[in-house]
Amino acid sequence: MIGRVVDVSSSDGTGTRGPYAKGVQRRQEILDRTLDVVAERGIDGTSLRAIGEAIGVSHAALTHYFESREALLVEVLRARDQVVQQEFDDDGGVADMVRAAEANVRVPGLVTLYTRMLAMSVEPGNEVAQAFFRERFAEGRKSMAADLRARLDASGATTDLDLEQVAALVIAASDGLQVQWLLDRDLDIPATIRLLERLLPATP
């Protein structure tokens, strides 16, 4: 699902044309191809210059769009999140996580990239990744807590649980399952997340 076409339409509906539109398309092509390179070579083998050489883009062109390798790899993940949000935002909460997990394991290199970038984000000097994951986790907790609250209200049930803490546990479980899957591909991440859904309040 990497490969999202960025909307370049203007607010008046006439559409954006010219150099800007071409630049947006070129930037998206770089994001698409970068994941392929990471899947083939791993993160350690993907300097910004090496990525440029592999996808036929000059180092100067890459740095025009992305100031560093870290920034480029973070944008690959951000683009992926946008695709998931667009395609799986009907039910919300854990249901979306299940569908996302089913799709993610079919994209070579994606889970490895996410896990490696997350690990890098806790180390000094990786402020771009740190900011991305901090915001991502905060938004994820807020969104899932809101979904759980809506389900509780709809069912008339109550709970004394802190729903953002519940959401934090679910997200932590999902990320931990990805690490286990990287070590043992027989692990069924979606099925395990579905088990979590059964344990949550006001879920079918």
Short mmCIF file of C-alpha atoms in Angstrom, two decimals:
data_model
loop_
_atom_site.label_atom_id
_atom_site.label_comp_id
_atom_site.label_asym_id
_atom_site.label_seq_id
_atom_site.Cartn_x
_atom_site.Cartn_y
_atom_site.Cartn_z
CA MET A 1 0.00 0.00 0.00
CA ILE A 2 3.00 2.26 -0.25
CA GLY A 3 2.39 4.17 -3.43
CA ARG A 4 -0.29 6.61 -2.37
CA VAL A 5 -0.95 9.28 -4.96
CA VAL A 6 -0.63 12.64 -3.25
CA ASP A 7 -3.58 14.97 -3.83
CA VAL A 8 -2.28 18.06 -5.57
CA SER A 9 -5.65 19.66 -6.22
CA SER A 10 -6.00 23.29 -5.28
CA SER A 11 -8.71 24.57 -2.98
CA ASP A 12 -10.73 25.97 -5.91
CA GLY A 13 -10.87 22.55 -7.56
CA THR A 14 -8.95 23.60 -10.66
CA GLY A 15 -5.97 21.38 -9.82
CA THR A 16 -2.33 22.28 -9.41
CA ARG A 17 -0.15 21.98 -12.47
CA GLY A 18 3.36 22.79 -13.48
CA PRO A 19 6.59 22.44 -11.52
CA TYR A 20 4.88 22.04 -8.15
CA ALA A 21 2.78 19.08 -9.29
CA LYS A 22 5.83 17.47 -10.90
CA GLY A 23 7.78 18.00 -7.69
CA VAL A 24 5.06 16.33 -5.62
CA GLN A 25 4.99 13.39 -8.01
CA ARG A 26 8.77 13.09 -7.99
CA ARG A 27 8.86 13.17 -4.20
CA GLN A 28 6.27 10.38 -4.03
CA GLU A 29 8.22 8.29 -6.53
CA ILE A 30 11.29 8.60 -4.30
CA LEU A 31 9.27 7.40 -1.29
CA ASP A 32 7.90 4.45 -3.26
CA ARG A 33 11.30 3.33 -4.51
CA THR A 34 13.08 3.85 -1.20
CA LEU A 35 11.08 1.11 0.51
CA ASP A 36 12.12 -1.30 -2.23
CA VAL A 37 15.78 -0.45 -1.63
CA VAL A 38 15.42 -0.87 2.14
CA ALA A 39 13.73 -4.25 1.63
CA GLU A 40 16.60 -5.40 -0.60
CA ARG A 41 19.60 -3.98 1.27
CA GLY A 42 18.40 -3.30 4.82
CA ILE A 43 18.72 0.04 6.57
CA ASP A 44 22.45 -0.32 7.19
CA GLY A 45 23.07 -0.52 3.47
CA THR A 46 21.00 2.51 2.59
CA SER A 47 22.87 5.76 2.95
CA LEU A 48 21.18 8.70 1.27
CA ARG A 49 23.74 8.52 -1.54
CA ALA A 50 23.25 4.75 -1.93
CA ILE A 51 19.48 5.18 -2.12
CA GLY A 52 19.92 7.83 -4.80
CA GLU A 53 22.18 5.60 -6.85
CA ALA A 54 19.80 2.65 -6.54
CA ILE A 55 16.75 4.58 -7.71
CA GLY A 56 18.51 6.74 -10.28
CA VAL A 57 18.23 10.05 -8.43
CA SER A 58 21.17 12.33 -7.80
CA HIS A 59 22.28 13.03 -4.25
CA ALA A 60 21.51 16.70 -4.83
CA ALA A 61 17.95 15.88 -5.91
CA LEU A 62 17.40 13.71 -2.83
CA THR A 63 18.61 16.41 -0.47
CA HIS A 64 16.29 18.87 -2.22
CA TYR A 65 13.32 16.87 -0.94
CA PHE A 66 14.79 15.30 2.22
CA GLU A 67 17.48 16.84 4.37
CA SER A 68 18.82 13.50 5.62
CA ARG A 69 18.41 9.74 5.33
CA GLU A 70 16.53 9.79 8.63
CA ALA A 71 14.07 12.35 7.27
CA LEU A 72 13.55 10.28 4.10
CA LEU A 73 12.89 7.05 5.99
CA VAL A 74 10.51 8.79 8.40
CA GLU A 75 8.57 10.16 5.43
CA VAL A 76 8.28 6.64 4.00
CA LEU A 77 6.60 5.59 7.25
CA ARG A 78 4.44 8.70 7.34
CA ALA A 79 3.21 8.05 3.81
CA ARG A 80 2.36 4.49 4.80
CA ASP A 81 0.37 5.72 7.80
CA GLN A 82 -1.61 8.06 5.55
CA VAL A 83 -2.54 5.19 3.25
CA VAL A 84 -3.66 3.06 6.19
CA GLN A 85 -5.72 5.91 7.63
CA GLN A 86 -7.50 6.45 4.32
CA GLU A 87 -8.20 2.80 3.63
CA PHE A 88 -8.95 1.43 7.11
CA ASP A 89 -10.67 4.24 9.00
CA ASP A 90 -14.18 2.85 8.86
CA ASP A 91 -14.40 0.86 12.09
CA GLY A 92 -11.62 2.51 14.07
CA GLY A 93 -9.59 1.22 16.97
CA VAL A 94 -8.31 -2.33 17.06
CA ALA A 95 -10.23 -3.37 13.95
CA ASP A 96 -8.13 -0.98 11.88
CA MET A 97 -4.96 -2.29 13.54
CA VAL A 98 -5.87 -5.84 12.51
CA ARG A 99 -6.37 -4.87 8.88
CA ALA A 100 -3.22 -2.77 8.87
CA ALA A 101 -1.21 -5.69 10.29
CA GLU A 102 -2.58 -7.99 7.59
CA ALA A 103 -1.46 -5.55 4.92
CA ASN A 104 1.89 -4.58 6.47
CA VAL A 105 3.30 -8.09 6.57
CA ARG A 106 2.76 -8.30 2.80
CA VAL A 107 4.97 -5.27 2.10
CA PRO A 108 8.62 -6.41 2.03
CA GLY A 109 10.83 -4.48 4.38
CA LEU A 110 8.09 -2.36 5.92
CA VAL A 111 7.94 -4.00 9.35
CA THR A 112 11.73 -4.08 9.52
CA LEU A 113 11.93 -0.39 8.60
CA TYR A 114 9.34 0.56 11.21
CA THR A 115 11.00 -1.47 13.95
CA ARG A 116 14.50 -0.20 13.19
CA MET A 117 13.40 3.42 13.01
CA LEU A 118 11.50 3.07 16.27
CA ALA A 119 14.63 1.70 17.95
CA MET A 120 16.71 4.53 16.51
CA SER A 121 14.25 7.12 17.79
CA VAL A 122 15.20 6.50 21.43
CA GLU A 123 18.89 7.18 20.76
CA PRO A 124 20.43 10.67 20.87
CA GLY A 125 20.83 12.41 17.54
CA ASN A 126 17.68 11.04 15.91
CA GLU A 127 15.35 13.94 16.63
CA VAL A 128 13.35 13.58 13.42
CA ALA A 129 12.40 9.98 14.15
CA GLN A 130 11.84 10.80 17.81
CA ALA A 131 9.39 13.58 16.98
CA PHE A 132 7.58 11.37 14.46
CA PHE A 133 7.07 8.45 16.86
CA ARG A 134 6.19 10.65 19.81
CA GLU A 135 3.44 12.31 17.78
CA ARG A 136 2.35 9.01 16.25
CA PHE A 137 1.97 7.30 19.60
CA ALA A 138 0.16 10.28 21.15
CA GLU A 139 -2.32 10.44 18.27
CA GLY A 140 -2.76 6.67 18.31
CA ARG A 141 -3.57 6.63 22.02
CA LYS A 142 -6.02 9.50 21.65
CA SER A 143 -7.77 7.98 18.63
CA MET A 144 -8.11 4.51 20.13
CA ALA A 145 -9.29 5.87 23.47
CA ALA A 146 -11.98 7.88 21.66
CA ASP A 147 -13.07 4.77 19.76
CA LEU A 148 -13.30 2.74 22.97
CA ARG A 149 -15.25 5.55 24.66
CA ALA A 150 -17.72 5.67 21.76
CA ARG A 151 -18.22 1.91 21.95
CA LEU A 152 -18.81 2.08 25.68
CA ASP A 153 -21.33 4.89 25.29
CA ALA A 154 -23.15 3.06 22.49
CA SER A 155 -23.45 -0.11 24.56
CA GLY A 156 -24.38 1.67 27.78
CA ALA A 157 -21.48 0.02 29.55
CA THR A 158 -19.12 1.75 31.95
CA THR A 159 -15.54 1.22 33.04
CA ASP A 160 -13.18 2.70 35.55
CA LEU A 161 -10.21 2.02 33.27
CA ASP A 162 -8.13 4.88 31.90
CA LEU A 163 -8.84 4.35 28.20
CA GLU A 164 -5.66 6.08 27.03
CA GLN A 165 -3.69 3.65 29.17
CA VAL A 166 -5.64 0.78 27.62
CA ALA A 167 -4.79 2.16 24.19
CA ALA A 168 -1.13 2.43 25.14
CA LEU A 169 -1.10 -1.25 26.08
CA VAL A 170 -2.70 -2.27 22.78
CA ILE A 171 -0.20 -0.23 20.76
CA ALA A 172 2.69 -1.64 22.78
CA ALA A 173 1.40 -5.16 22.17
CA SER A 174 1.12 -4.55 18.45
CA ASP A 175 4.68 -3.22 18.17
CA GLY A 176 6.00 -6.07 20.27
CA LEU A 177 4.23 -8.59 18.07
CA GLN A 178 5.96 -7.11 15.04
CA VAL A 179 9.35 -7.74 16.64
CA GLN A 180 8.36 -11.33 17.40
CA TRP A 181 7.14 -11.77 13.81
CA LEU A 182 10.48 -10.58 12.45
CA LEU A 183 12.12 -13.37 14.42
CA ASP A 184 9.45 -16.00 13.73
CA ARG A 185 7.34 -15.56 10.61
CA ASP A 186 4.92 -18.25 11.79
CA LEU A 187 3.49 -15.83 14.33
CA ASP A 188 0.04 -14.62 13.27
CA ILE A 189 -0.03 -10.94 14.21
CA PRO A 190 -3.64 -10.20 13.09
CA ALA A 191 -5.04 -13.20 14.97
CA THR A 192 -3.19 -12.20 18.13
CA ILE A 193 -4.44 -8.63 17.89
CA ARG A 194 -7.98 -9.96 17.46
CA LEU A 195 -7.52 -11.74 20.81
CA LEU A 196 -6.73 -8.36 22.34
CA GLU A 197 -9.92 -6.96 20.84
CA ARG A 198 -11.95 -9.61 22.65
CA LEU A 199 -10.43 -8.50 25.96
CA LEU A 200 -11.27 -4.83 25.54
CA PRO A 201 -14.42 -3.25 26.94
CA ALA A 202 -17.47 -2.90 24.72
CA THR A 203 -16.01 -4.69 21.71
CA PRO A 204 -17.94 -7.37 19.84
#
